[in-house]
Amino acid sequence: MKVCIFGAASAHIDDIYIKKVEDLAEKLAKRGHSLVFGAGATGLMGAAARGFKAGKGYIHGVIPEFFREEGVEVIFTDCDKMTYTETMSERKRIMEDDCDAFIITPGGIGTFEEFFEVLTLKQLGRHNKAIAIFNIQNYYDGLEAFMKQVYERKFINFKCYEMYTYFNTAEEIIDYLESYKPEDTPWQKLKIGD
Ligand code: AMP
Protein backbone atom coordinates (compact mmCIF):
# COMPACT_ATOMS: atom_id res chain seq x y z
CA MET A 1 0.00 0.00 0.00
CA LYS A 2 1.17 3.56 -0.73
CA VAL A 3 1.04 5.56 2.50
CA CYS A 4 1.10 9.35 2.53
CA ILE A 5 2.64 10.75 5.70
CA PHE A 6 2.15 14.38 6.67
CA GLY A 7 4.15 15.93 9.49
CA ALA A 8 6.25 18.73 10.87
CA ALA A 9 9.07 20.40 8.97
CA SER A 10 10.44 21.91 12.19
CA ALA A 11 13.96 20.83 13.11
CA HIS A 12 13.49 21.99 16.71
CA ILE A 13 10.99 19.47 18.04
CA ASP A 14 11.71 16.98 20.81
CA ASP A 15 13.51 13.80 19.85
CA ILE A 16 10.65 11.59 21.08
CA TYR A 17 8.54 12.63 18.05
CA ILE A 18 11.42 11.88 15.68
CA LYS A 19 12.03 8.42 17.16
CA LYS A 20 8.34 7.45 17.07
CA VAL A 21 7.92 8.46 13.42
CA GLU A 22 11.18 6.80 12.33
CA ASP A 23 9.98 3.63 14.05
CA LEU A 24 6.51 3.77 12.44
CA ALA A 25 8.05 4.38 9.01
CA GLU A 26 10.55 1.54 9.31
CA LYS A 27 7.77 -0.84 10.38
CA LEU A 28 5.58 0.23 7.44
CA ALA A 29 8.46 -0.31 5.02
CA LYS A 30 9.23 -3.74 6.46
CA ARG A 31 5.61 -4.74 5.86
CA GLY A 32 6.04 -3.86 2.20
CA HIS A 33 4.35 -0.45 2.14
CA SER A 34 5.77 2.58 0.35
CA LEU A 35 5.92 6.26 1.26
CA VAL A 36 4.56 9.37 -0.45
CA PHE A 37 5.52 12.57 1.34
CA GLY A 38 6.46 16.22 1.08
CA ALA A 39 10.19 15.45 0.58
CA GLY A 40 11.37 17.59 3.48
CA ALA A 41 14.63 16.52 5.11
CA THR A 42 13.90 17.94 8.53
CA GLY A 43 11.44 17.31 11.38
CA LEU A 44 8.97 14.48 10.99
CA MET A 45 9.17 14.47 7.20
CA GLY A 46 12.88 13.64 7.50
CA ALA A 47 12.06 11.06 10.17
CA ALA A 48 9.50 9.35 7.91
CA ALA A 49 11.98 9.21 5.03
CA ARG A 50 14.86 7.89 7.16
CA GLY A 51 12.57 5.22 8.63
CA PHE A 52 11.52 4.07 5.18
CA LYS A 53 15.15 3.99 4.07
CA ALA A 54 16.07 1.89 7.11
CA GLY A 55 13.24 -0.53 6.25
CA LYS A 56 14.31 -0.58 2.58
CA GLY A 57 10.98 0.85 1.46
CA TYR A 58 10.18 2.77 -1.72
CA ILE A 59 9.90 6.56 -1.38
CA HIS A 60 8.14 9.09 -3.59
CA GLY A 61 8.95 12.69 -2.64
CA VAL A 62 6.80 15.54 -3.96
CA ILE A 63 8.01 19.08 -3.50
CA PRO A 64 7.56 22.47 -5.17
CA GLU A 65 10.45 23.69 -7.30
CA PHE A 66 10.87 26.83 -5.19
CA PHE A 67 12.24 24.78 -2.28
CA ARG A 68 15.31 24.11 -4.46
CA GLU A 69 16.04 27.81 -4.54
CA GLU A 70 16.04 27.88 -0.72
CA GLY A 71 18.92 25.39 -0.61
CA VAL A 72 18.96 21.63 -1.06
CA GLU A 73 19.50 20.92 2.62
CA VAL A 74 15.75 21.31 3.24
CA ILE A 75 15.01 18.58 0.69
CA PHE A 76 15.28 14.82 1.27
CA THR A 77 16.94 14.04 -2.06
CA ASP A 78 17.50 10.30 -1.54
CA CYS A 79 14.02 9.37 -2.83
CA ASP A 80 13.35 6.59 -5.37
CA LYS A 81 11.14 8.99 -7.26
CA MET A 82 11.12 12.75 -6.98
CA THR A 83 8.39 14.97 -8.39
CA TYR A 84 8.99 18.72 -8.54
CA THR A 85 5.83 20.79 -8.82
CA GLU A 86 5.19 24.42 -9.55
CA THR A 87 2.86 25.11 -6.63
CA MET A 88 2.00 23.84 -3.15
CA SER A 89 -1.52 22.93 -4.26
CA GLU A 90 -0.23 20.86 -7.18
CA ARG A 91 2.06 19.05 -4.75
CA LYS A 92 -0.83 18.30 -2.40
CA ARG A 93 -2.96 16.97 -5.24
CA ILE A 94 -0.18 14.58 -6.34
CA MET A 95 0.39 13.34 -2.78
CA GLU A 96 -3.36 12.81 -2.31
CA ASP A 97 -3.86 11.03 -5.62
CA ASP A 98 -0.76 8.83 -5.40
CA CYS A 99 -1.59 7.13 -2.09
CA ASP A 100 -3.99 4.61 -0.58
CA ALA A 101 -4.01 5.96 2.99
CA PHE A 102 -2.99 8.98 5.07
CA ILE A 103 -1.10 9.24 8.34
CA ILE A 104 -1.06 12.59 10.10
CA THR A 105 1.84 12.91 12.54
CA PRO A 106 2.38 15.94 14.80
CA GLY A 107 2.99 19.14 12.89
CA GLY A 108 2.33 22.83 12.48
CA ILE A 109 0.02 24.75 10.16
CA GLY A 110 1.26 22.98 7.01
CA THR A 111 0.27 19.63 8.50
CA PHE A 112 -3.07 20.98 9.76
CA GLU A 113 -3.84 22.30 6.29
CA GLU A 114 -3.04 18.92 4.75
CA PHE A 115 -5.16 17.09 7.33
CA PHE A 116 -8.17 19.35 6.85
CA GLU A 117 -7.90 19.13 3.09
CA VAL A 118 -7.97 15.32 3.00
CA LEU A 119 -10.79 15.35 5.57
CA THR A 120 -12.80 17.87 3.53
CA LEU A 121 -12.31 15.82 0.36
CA LYS A 122 -13.41 12.66 2.18
CA GLN A 123 -16.49 14.42 3.51
CA LEU A 124 -17.36 15.39 -0.06
CA GLY A 125 -16.92 11.82 -1.26
CA ARG A 126 -13.84 12.63 -3.38
CA HIS A 127 -11.94 9.73 -1.82
CA ASN A 128 -12.55 7.08 0.80
CA LYS A 129 -9.04 6.43 2.06
CA ALA A 130 -8.14 5.74 5.68
CA ILE A 131 -6.98 8.75 7.71
CA ALA A 132 -4.98 7.89 10.84
CA ILE A 133 -3.73 10.45 13.32
CA PHE A 134 -0.59 9.49 15.22
CA ASN A 135 -1.23 11.11 18.61
CA ILE A 136 2.36 11.05 19.90
CA GLN A 137 2.71 12.54 23.40
CA ASN A 138 -1.02 13.41 23.28
CA TYR A 139 -0.15 16.11 20.75
CA TYR A 140 -3.60 15.97 19.16
CA ASP A 141 -5.72 15.80 22.34
CA GLY A 142 -6.59 19.48 21.84
CA LEU A 143 -7.74 18.78 18.27
CA GLU A 144 -9.84 15.86 19.49
CA ALA A 145 -11.55 18.04 22.11
CA PHE A 146 -12.11 20.82 19.60
CA MET A 147 -13.56 18.49 16.95
CA LYS A 148 -15.89 16.99 19.58
CA GLN A 149 -17.17 20.48 20.31
CA VAL A 150 -17.56 21.18 16.58
CA TYR A 151 -19.62 17.99 16.26
CA GLU A 152 -21.70 18.58 19.40
CA ARG A 153 -22.58 22.08 18.21
CA LYS A 154 -23.59 20.52 14.87
CA PHE A 155 -21.06 22.32 12.66
CA ILE A 156 -20.08 18.90 11.32
CA ASN A 157 -22.12 15.74 11.14
CA PHE A 158 -21.36 12.34 12.61
CA LYS A 159 -19.91 10.93 9.41
CA CYS A 160 -17.31 13.70 9.31
CA TYR A 161 -16.52 13.22 12.99
CA GLU A 162 -15.94 9.51 12.36
CA MET A 163 -13.86 9.86 9.19
CA TYR A 164 -10.50 9.69 10.89
CA THR A 165 -9.12 7.92 13.95
CA TYR A 166 -6.53 8.71 16.63
CA PHE A 167 -3.83 6.18 17.52
CA ASN A 168 -1.11 6.01 20.15
CA THR A 169 1.09 3.29 18.68
CA ALA A 170 2.65 2.36 15.33
CA GLU A 171 1.22 -1.17 15.56
CA GLU A 172 -2.35 0.10 15.92
CA ILE A 173 -1.92 2.38 12.91
CA ILE A 174 -0.55 -0.42 10.74
CA ASP A 175 -3.38 -2.77 11.80
CA TYR A 176 -5.94 -0.08 11.03
CA LEU A 177 -4.56 0.71 7.57
CA GLU A 178 -4.15 -2.92 6.62
CA SER A 179 -7.67 -3.91 7.68
CA TYR A 180 -9.47 -0.75 6.51
CA LYS A 181 -12.45 -1.49 4.28
CA PRO A 182 -13.98 1.64 2.78
CA GLU A 183 -17.23 -0.18 2.04
CA ASP A 184 -17.73 -0.89 5.76
CA THR A 185 -17.53 2.74 6.78
CA PRO A 186 -20.84 4.11 8.12
CA TRP A 187 -20.79 7.32 6.04
CA GLN A 188 -21.01 5.24 2.85
CA LYS A 189 -24.71 4.91 3.55
CA LEU A 190 -25.21 8.64 4.08
CA LYS A 191 -25.65 11.30 1.47
CA ILE A 192 -23.56 14.47 1.29
CA GLY A 193 -25.04 16.97 3.73
CA ASP A 194 -26.73 14.34 5.98
P1 AMP B 1 4.39 22.21 9.14
O1 AMP B 1 3.43 21.25 9.78
O2 AMP B 1 3.91 23.63 9.16
O3 AMP B 1 5.78 22.05 9.61
O4 AMP B 1 4.39 21.84 7.61
C1 AMP B 1 4.71 20.56 7.23
C2 AMP B 1 3.87 20.11 6.08
O5 AMP B 1 3.77 21.17 5.12
C3 AMP B 1 4.52 18.95 5.40
O6 AMP B 1 3.69 17.78 5.44
C4 AMP B 1 4.84 19.46 4.00
O7 AMP B 1 4.01 18.87 3.03
C5 AMP B 1 4.65 20.96 4.04
N1 AMP B 1 5.92 21.73 4.32
C6 AMP B 1 6.03 22.79 5.13
N2 AMP B 1 7.31 23.24 5.21
C7 AMP B 1 8.04 22.45 4.43
C8 AMP B 1 9.44 22.36 4.11
N3 AMP B 1 10.35 23.22 4.61
N4 AMP B 1 9.84 21.39 3.28
C9 AMP B 1 8.96 20.53 2.76
N5 AMP B 1 7.63 20.56 3.03
C10 AMP B 1 7.16 21.48 3.86
Coordinates of N, CA and C and ligand atoms in Angstrom, one line a residue:
M1 N 0.8 -1.2 0.0 CA 0.0 0.0 0.0 C 0.9 1.3 0.0
K2 N 0.4 2.3 -0.7 CA 1.2 3.6 -0.7 C 0.6 4.5 0.4
V3 N 1.5 4.8 1.3 CA 1.0 5.6 2.5 C 1.6 7.0 2.4
C4 N 0.7 7.9 2.5 CA 1.1 9.3 2.5 C 1.2 9.8 4.0
I5 N 2.4 10.3 4.3 CA 2.6 10.8 5.7 C 2.8 12.3 5.7
F6 N 2.0 12.9 6.5 CA 2.2 14.4 6.7 C 2.8 14.6 8.0
G7 N 3.6 15.7 8.2 CA 4.1 15.9 9.5 C 5.1 17.1 9.5
A8 N 5.5 17.5 10.7 CA 6.3 18.7 10.9 C 7.5 18.8 10.0
A9 N 7.8 20.1 9.6 CA 9.1 20.4 9.0 C 10.1 20.9 10.0
S10 N 9.6 21.3 11.2 CA 10.4 21.9 12.2 C 11.6 21.0 12.6
A11 N 12.8 21.6 12.7 CA 14.0 20.8 13.1 C 14.2 21.0 14.6
H12 N 13.3 21.7 15.3 CA 13.5 22.0 16.7 C 12.6 21.2 17.7
I13 N 11.9 20.2 17.2 CA 11.0 19.5 18.0 C 11.7 18.4 18.9
D14 N 11.1 18.0 19.9 CA 11.7 17.0 20.8 C 12.0 15.7 20.1
D15 N 13.1 15.0 20.5 CA 13.5 13.8 19.9 C 12.5 12.7 19.9
I16 N 11.6 12.7 20.9 CA 10.6 11.6 21.1 C 9.8 11.5 19.8
Y17 N 9.4 12.6 19.3 CA 8.5 12.6 18.1 C 9.3 12.0 16.9
I18 N 10.6 12.4 16.8 CA 11.4 11.9 15.7 C 11.5 10.4 15.8
K19 N 11.8 9.9 17.0 CA 12.0 8.4 17.2 C 10.8 7.6 16.8
K20 N 9.6 8.2 17.3 CA 8.3 7.4 17.1 C 8.0 7.4 15.6
V21 N 8.3 8.5 14.9 CA 7.9 8.5 13.4 C 8.9 7.6 12.6
E22 N 10.2 7.7 13.0 CA 11.2 6.8 12.3 C 10.8 5.3 12.5
D23 N 10.4 5.0 13.7 CA 10.0 3.6 14.0 C 8.7 3.2 13.3
L24 N 7.7 4.1 13.2 CA 6.5 3.8 12.4 C 6.9 3.5 11.0
A25 N 7.7 4.4 10.4 CA 8.0 4.4 9.0 C 8.8 3.1 8.7
E26 N 9.8 2.8 9.6 CA 10.5 1.5 9.3 C 9.6 0.3 9.3
K27 N 8.7 0.3 10.3 CA 7.8 -0.8 10.4 C 6.9 -0.9 9.1
L28 N 6.4 0.2 8.7 CA 5.6 0.2 7.4 C 6.4 -0.3 6.3
A29 N 7.6 0.1 6.1 CA 8.5 -0.3 5.0 C 8.7 -1.8 5.1
K30 N 9.0 -2.3 6.3 CA 9.2 -3.7 6.5 C 8.0 -4.6 6.2
R31 N 6.8 -4.0 6.2 CA 5.6 -4.7 5.9 C 5.3 -4.6 4.4
G32 N 6.2 -3.9 3.7 CA 6.0 -3.9 2.2 C 5.3 -2.6 1.7
H33 N 5.0 -1.7 2.6 CA 4.4 -0.5 2.1 C 5.4 0.6 1.6
S34 N 4.9 1.5 0.8 CA 5.8 2.6 0.4 C 5.3 3.9 0.9
L35 N 6.2 4.9 0.7 CA 5.9 6.3 1.3 C 5.7 7.3 0.1
V36 N 4.7 8.2 0.4 CA 4.6 9.4 -0.4 C 4.6 10.5 0.6
F37 N 5.4 11.5 0.3 CA 5.5 12.6 1.3 C 6.1 13.8 0.7
G38 N 6.1 14.9 1.5 CA 6.5 16.2 1.1 C 8.0 16.5 0.9
A39 N 8.8 15.4 0.9 CA 10.2 15.5 0.6 C 11.0 16.4 1.4
G40 N 10.5 16.8 2.6 CA 11.4 17.6 3.5 C 12.4 16.7 4.2
A41 N 13.6 17.3 4.5 CA 14.6 16.5 5.1 C 14.6 16.7 6.6
T42 N 13.9 17.6 7.1 CA 13.9 17.9 8.5 C 12.6 17.5 9.2
G43 N 12.6 17.6 10.6 CA 11.4 17.3 11.4 C 10.9 15.9 11.2
L44 N 9.6 15.8 11.1 CA 9.0 14.5 11.0 C 8.9 14.0 9.5
M45 N 9.0 14.9 8.6 CA 9.2 14.5 7.2 C 10.5 13.7 7.0
G46 N 11.6 14.3 7.6 CA 12.9 13.6 7.5 C 12.8 12.3 8.2
A47 N 12.1 12.3 9.4 CA 12.1 11.1 10.2 C 11.3 10.0 9.4
A48 N 10.3 10.3 8.7 CA 9.5 9.3 7.9 C 10.4 8.8 6.8
A49 N 11.1 9.7 6.1 CA 12.0 9.2 5.0 C 13.1 8.3 5.5
R50 N 13.8 8.7 6.6 CA 14.9 7.9 7.2 C 14.3 6.5 7.6
G51 N 13.2 6.5 8.2 CA 12.6 5.2 8.6 C 12.3 4.3 7.4
F52 N 11.8 4.9 6.4 CA 11.5 4.1 5.2 C 12.8 3.6 4.6
K53 N 13.8 4.4 4.6 CA 15.2 4.0 4.1 C 15.7 2.8 4.9
A54 N 15.6 2.9 6.2 CA 16.1 1.9 7.1 C 15.3 0.6 6.9
G55 N 14.0 0.7 6.5 CA 13.2 -0.5 6.3 C 13.3 -1.0 4.8
K56 N 14.1 -0.3 4.0 CA 14.3 -0.6 2.6 C 13.0 -0.4 1.8
G57 N 12.2 0.6 2.2 CA 11.0 0.9 1.5 C 11.1 1.9 0.3
Y58 N 10.2 1.9 -0.6 CA 10.2 2.8 -1.7 C 9.6 4.1 -1.3
I59 N 10.3 5.2 -1.8 CA 9.9 6.6 -1.4 C 9.6 7.4 -2.6
H60 N 8.4 8.1 -2.6 CA 8.1 9.1 -3.6 C 8.0 10.4 -2.9
G61 N 9.0 11.3 -3.2 CA 8.9 12.7 -2.6 C 8.3 13.7 -3.6
V62 N 7.5 14.6 -3.1 CA 6.8 15.5 -4.0 C 7.0 16.9 -3.4
I63 N 7.7 17.8 -4.1 CA 8.0 19.1 -3.5 C 8.0 20.2 -4.6
P64 N 7.5 21.4 -4.2 CA 7.6 22.5 -5.2 C 9.0 22.9 -5.5
E65 N 9.2 23.3 -6.7 CA 10.4 23.7 -7.3 C 11.1 24.8 -6.4
F66 N 10.3 25.7 -5.9 CA 10.9 26.8 -5.2 C 11.7 26.4 -4.0
F67 N 11.4 25.2 -3.4 CA 12.2 24.8 -2.3 C 13.7 24.6 -2.7
R68 N 13.9 24.3 -4.0 CA 15.3 24.1 -4.5 C 16.1 25.4 -4.4
E69 N 15.4 26.5 -4.6 CA 16.0 27.8 -4.5 C 16.4 28.2 -3.1
E70 N 15.7 27.6 -2.1 CA 16.0 27.9 -0.7 C 17.2 27.1 -0.2
G71 N 17.8 26.2 -1.0 CA 18.9 25.4 -0.6 C 18.5 23.9 -0.5
V72 N 19.3 23.0 -1.0 CA 19.0 21.6 -1.1 C 18.9 21.0 0.3
E73 N 19.5 21.6 1.3 CA 19.5 20.9 2.6 C 18.1 20.7 3.2
V74 N 17.1 21.5 2.7 CA 15.8 21.3 3.2 C 15.0 20.2 2.5
I75 N 15.7 19.6 1.5 CA 15.0 18.6 0.7 C 15.6 17.2 1.0
F76 N 14.8 16.2 1.1 CA 15.3 14.8 1.3 C 15.5 14.3 -0.2
T77 N 16.7 14.3 -0.6 CA 16.9 14.0 -2.1 C 17.1 12.5 -2.4
D78 N 17.2 11.7 -1.3 CA 17.5 10.3 -1.5 C 16.2 9.5 -1.8
C79 N 15.3 10.0 -2.6 CA 14.0 9.4 -2.8 C 14.2 8.5 -4.1
D80 N 13.3 7.4 -4.2 CA 13.4 6.6 -5.4 C 12.7 7.3 -6.5
K81 N 11.8 8.2 -6.2 CA 11.1 9.0 -7.3 C 10.9 10.4 -6.7
M82 N 11.3 11.4 -7.5 CA 11.1 12.7 -7.0 C 10.3 13.5 -8.0
T83 N 9.2 14.2 -7.5 CA 8.4 15.0 -8.4 C 8.5 16.4 -7.9
Y84 N 8.9 17.3 -8.8 CA 9.0 18.7 -8.5 C 7.8 19.4 -9.1
T85 N 7.0 20.1 -8.3 CA 5.8 20.8 -8.8 C 6.0 22.3 -8.9
E86 N 5.1 23.0 -9.5 CA 5.2 24.4 -9.5 C 4.7 25.0 -8.3
T87 N 3.5 24.5 -7.8 CA 2.9 25.1 -6.6 C 2.6 24.1 -5.5
M88 N 2.3 24.7 -4.3 CA 2.0 23.8 -3.1 C 0.7 23.0 -3.4
S89 N -0.3 23.7 -4.1 CA -1.5 22.9 -4.3 C -1.4 21.8 -5.2
E90 N -0.5 22.0 -6.2 CA -0.2 20.9 -7.2 C 0.5 19.7 -6.4
R91 N 1.4 20.1 -5.5 CA 2.1 19.0 -4.8 C 1.1 18.3 -3.9
K92 N 0.1 19.0 -3.3 CA -0.8 18.3 -2.4 C -1.7 17.3 -3.2
R93 N -2.1 17.8 -4.4 CA -3.0 17.0 -5.2 C -2.2 15.7 -5.6
I94 N -0.9 15.8 -6.0 CA -0.2 14.6 -6.3 C -0.1 13.6 -5.1
M95 N 0.3 14.2 -4.0 CA 0.4 13.3 -2.8 C -0.9 12.6 -2.5
E96 N -2.0 13.4 -2.6 CA -3.4 12.8 -2.3 C -3.8 11.7 -3.3
D97 N -3.5 12.0 -4.6 CA -3.9 11.0 -5.6 C -3.0 9.8 -5.6
D98 N -1.7 9.9 -5.3 CA -0.8 8.8 -5.4 C -0.7 8.0 -4.1
C99 N -1.7 8.0 -3.3 CA -1.6 7.1 -2.1 C -2.9 6.4 -1.9
D100 N -2.8 5.4 -0.9 CA -4.0 4.6 -0.6 C -4.5 4.9 0.8
A101 N -3.7 5.7 1.6 CA -4.0 6.0 3.0 C -3.2 7.1 3.5
F102 N -3.7 7.8 4.5 CA -3.0 9.0 5.1 C -2.7 8.8 6.5
I103 N -1.5 9.2 6.9 CA -1.1 9.2 8.3 C -0.7 10.7 8.6
I104 N -1.4 11.2 9.7 CA -1.1 12.6 10.1 C -0.2 12.5 11.4
T105 N 1.0 12.9 11.3 CA 1.8 12.9 12.5 C 1.8 14.3 13.1
P106 N 2.4 14.6 14.3 CA 2.4 15.9 14.8 C 3.0 16.9 13.8
G107 N 2.5 18.1 13.8 CA 3.0 19.1 12.9 C 2.5 20.5 13.2
G108 N 2.8 21.5 12.3 CA 2.3 22.8 12.5 C 1.2 23.1 11.5
I109 N 1.2 24.4 11.0 CA 0.0 24.8 10.2 C 0.0 24.0 8.8
G110 N 1.2 23.7 8.3 CA 1.3 23.0 7.0 C 0.6 21.6 7.1
T111 N 0.9 20.9 8.2 CA 0.3 19.6 8.5 C -1.2 19.8 8.7
F112 N -1.6 20.8 9.5 CA -3.1 21.0 9.8 C -3.8 21.2 8.4
E113 N -3.2 22.0 7.6 CA -3.8 22.3 6.3 C -4.0 21.0 5.5
E114 N -3.0 20.2 5.5 CA -3.0 18.9 4.8 C -4.1 18.0 5.4
F115 N -4.2 17.9 6.7 CA -5.2 17.1 7.3 C -6.6 17.6 7.0
F116 N -6.8 18.9 7.1 CA -8.2 19.3 6.8 C -8.6 19.2 5.4
E117 N -7.6 19.3 4.5 CA -7.9 19.1 3.1 C -8.3 17.7 2.8
V118 N -7.6 16.7 3.3 CA -8.0 15.3 3.0 C -9.3 15.0 3.7
L119 N -9.5 15.6 4.9 CA -10.8 15.3 5.6 C -12.0 16.0 4.8
T120 N -11.8 17.2 4.3 CA -12.8 17.9 3.5 C -13.1 17.1 2.3
L121 N -12.1 16.6 1.6 CA -12.3 15.8 0.4 C -13.0 14.5 0.7
K122 N -12.7 13.9 1.8 CA -13.4 12.7 2.2 C -14.9 12.9 2.5
Q123 N -15.1 14.0 3.2 CA -16.5 14.4 3.5 C -17.3 14.6 2.2
L124 N -16.7 15.1 1.2 CA -17.4 15.4 -0.1 C -17.4 14.2 -1.0
G125 N -16.9 13.0 -0.5 CA -16.9 11.8 -1.3 C -15.9 11.8 -2.4
R126 N -14.9 12.6 -2.3 CA -13.8 12.6 -3.4 C -12.9 11.5 -3.2
H127 N -12.7 10.9 -2.0 CA -11.9 9.7 -1.8 C -12.5 9.0 -0.6
N128 N -12.1 7.8 -0.4 CA -12.6 7.1 0.8 C -11.4 6.3 1.4
K129 N -10.3 7.0 1.5 CA -9.0 6.4 2.1 C -9.0 6.6 3.6
A130 N -8.3 5.7 4.2 CA -8.1 5.7 5.7 C -7.3 7.0 6.1
I131 N -7.7 7.6 7.2 CA -7.0 8.7 7.7 C -6.7 8.4 9.2
A132 N -5.4 8.2 9.5 CA -5.0 7.9 10.8 C -4.2 9.0 11.4
I133 N -4.5 9.4 12.6 CA -3.7 10.4 13.3 C -2.8 9.8 14.4
F134 N -1.5 10.1 14.3 CA -0.6 9.5 15.2 C -0.5 10.5 16.4
N135 N -1.1 10.2 17.5 CA -1.2 11.1 18.6 C -0.1 11.0 19.6
I136 N 1.1 11.2 19.1 CA 2.4 11.0 19.9 C 2.4 12.1 21.0
Q137 N 2.6 11.6 22.2 CA 2.7 12.5 23.4 C 1.4 13.3 23.6
N138 N 0.3 12.7 23.2 CA -1.0 13.4 23.3 C -1.1 14.7 22.5
Y139 N -0.2 14.8 21.5 CA -0.1 16.1 20.8 C -1.5 16.6 20.2
Y140 N -2.3 15.6 19.8 CA -3.6 16.0 19.2 C -4.8 15.9 20.1
D141 N -4.6 15.8 21.4 CA -5.7 15.8 22.3 C -6.6 17.1 22.2
G142 N -5.9 18.2 22.0 CA -6.6 19.5 21.8 C -7.5 19.5 20.6
L143 N -7.0 18.9 19.5 CA -7.7 18.8 18.3 C -9.0 17.9 18.5
E144 N -8.7 16.8 19.2 CA -9.8 15.9 19.5 C -10.9 16.6 20.3
A145 N -10.6 17.3 21.3 CA -11.5 18.0 22.1 C -12.3 19.1 21.3
F146 N -11.5 19.8 20.4 CA -12.1 20.8 19.6 C -13.1 20.2 18.6
M147 N -12.7 19.1 17.9 CA -13.6 18.5 16.9 C -14.8 17.9 17.6
K148 N -14.7 17.5 18.9 CA -15.9 17.0 19.6 C -16.9 18.2 19.8
Q149 N -16.3 19.3 20.1 CA -17.2 20.5 20.3 C -17.8 20.9 19.0
V150 N -17.0 20.8 17.9 CA -17.6 21.2 16.6 C -18.7 20.2 16.2
Y151 N -18.6 19.0 16.5 CA -19.6 18.0 16.3 C -20.8 18.2 17.2
E152 N -20.6 18.4 18.5 CA -21.7 18.6 19.4 C -22.5 19.8 19.1
R153 N -21.8 20.8 18.6 CA -22.6 22.1 18.2 C -23.1 22.0 16.8
K154 N -23.0 20.8 16.2 CA -23.6 20.5 14.9 C -23.0 21.3 13.7
F155 N -21.7 21.7 13.8 CA -21.1 22.3 12.7 C -20.5 21.3 11.7
I156 N -20.4 20.0 12.2 CA -20.1 18.9 11.3 C -21.0 17.8 11.7
N157 N -21.2 16.9 10.8 CA -22.1 15.7 11.1 C -21.3 14.5 11.6
F158 N -22.0 13.5 12.0 CA -21.4 12.3 12.6 C -20.4 11.7 11.6
K159 N -20.8 11.6 10.4 CA -19.9 10.9 9.4 C -18.6 11.6 9.3
C160 N -18.6 13.0 9.4 CA -17.3 13.7 9.3 C -16.5 13.4 10.6
Y161 N -17.2 13.4 11.7 CA -16.5 13.2 13.0 C -15.8 11.8 13.0
E162 N -16.4 10.9 12.3 CA -15.9 9.5 12.4 C -15.0 9.2 11.2
M163 N -14.6 10.1 10.4 CA -13.9 9.9 9.2 C -12.4 9.6 9.4
Y164 N -11.9 9.9 10.6 CA -10.5 9.7 10.9 C -10.4 9.2 12.3
T165 N -9.3 8.6 12.6 CA -9.1 7.9 13.9 C -7.8 8.3 14.6
Y166 N -7.8 8.4 15.9 CA -6.5 8.7 16.6 C -5.9 7.4 17.1
F167 N -4.6 7.4 17.1 CA -3.8 6.2 17.5 C -2.6 6.6 18.3
N168 N -2.3 5.7 19.3 CA -1.1 6.0 20.2 C 0.1 5.2 19.8
T169 N -0.1 4.1 19.0 CA 1.1 3.3 18.7 C 1.2 3.0 17.2
A170 N 2.4 2.7 16.7 CA 2.7 2.4 15.3 C 1.9 1.1 15.0
E171 N 1.9 0.1 15.9 CA 1.2 -1.2 15.6 C -0.3 -1.0 15.3
E172 N -0.9 -0.1 16.1 CA -2.4 0.1 15.9 C -2.6 0.8 14.6
I173 N -1.7 1.7 14.2 CA -1.9 2.4 12.9 C -1.8 1.4 11.8
I174 N -0.8 0.5 11.8 CA -0.5 -0.4 10.7 C -1.7 -1.4 10.6
D175 N -2.2 -1.9 11.8 CA -3.4 -2.8 11.8 C -4.6 -2.1 11.2
Y176 N -4.8 -0.8 11.5 CA -5.9 -0.1 11.0 C -5.9 0.1 9.5
L177 N -4.7 0.5 9.0 CA -4.6 0.7 7.6 C -4.7 -0.6 6.8
E178 N -4.1 -1.6 7.4 CA -4.1 -2.9 6.6 C -5.5 -3.6 6.6
S179 N -6.4 -3.3 7.6 CA -7.7 -3.9 7.7 C -8.8 -3.0 7.3
Y180 N -8.5 -1.8 6.9 CA -9.5 -0.7 6.5 C -10.3 -1.2 5.3
K181 N -11.6 -1.2 5.4 CA -12.4 -1.5 4.3 C -13.4 -0.3 4.1
P182 N -13.2 0.4 3.0 CA -14.0 1.6 2.8 C -15.5 1.3 2.7
E183 N -15.8 0.1 2.2 CA -17.2 -0.2 2.0 C -17.9 -0.4 3.4
D184 N -17.1 -0.7 4.4 CA -17.7 -0.9 5.8 C -18.0 0.4 6.5
T185 N -17.5 1.5 6.0 CA -17.5 2.7 6.8 C -19.0 3.3 6.8
P186 N -19.4 3.7 8.0 CA -20.8 4.1 8.1 C -21.3 5.2 7.2
W187 N -20.4 6.2 6.8 CA -20.8 7.3 6.0 C -21.1 6.9 4.6
Q188 N -20.7 5.7 4.2 CA -21.0 5.2 2.8 C -22.5 5.3 2.6
K189 N -23.3 5.0 3.7 CA -24.7 4.9 3.5 C -25.4 6.3 3.6
L190 N -24.6 7.3 3.9 CA -25.2 8.6 4.1 C -25.0 9.5 2.8
K191 N -25.8 10.4 2.6 CA -25.7 11.3 1.5 C -24.9 12.6 1.9
I192 N -24.2 13.2 1.0 CA -23.6 14.5 1.3 C -24.6 15.4 1.9
G193 N -24.2 16.0 3.1 CA -25.0 17.0 3.7 C -25.9 16.3 4.8
D194 N -25.9 15.0 4.9 CA -26.7 14.3 6.0 C -26.2 14.7 7.3
Ligands
AMP1 P1 4.4 22.2 9.1 O1 3.4 21.2 9.8 O2 3.9 23.6 9.2 O3 5.8 22.1 9.6 O4 4.4 21.8 7.6 C1 4.7 20.6 7.2 C2 3.9 20.1 6.1 O5 3.8 21.2 5.1 C3 4.5 18.9 5.4 O6 3.7 17.8 5.4 C4 4.8 19.5 4.0 O7 4.0 18.9 3.0 C5 4.6 21.0 4.0 N1 5.9 21.7 4.3 C6 6.0 22.8 5.1 N2 7.3 23.2 5.2 C7 8.0 22.4 4.4 C8 9.4 22.4 4.1 N3 10.3 23.2 4.6 N4 9.8 21.4 3.3 C9 9.0 20.5 2.8 N5 7.6 20.6 3.0 C10 7.2 21.5 3.9

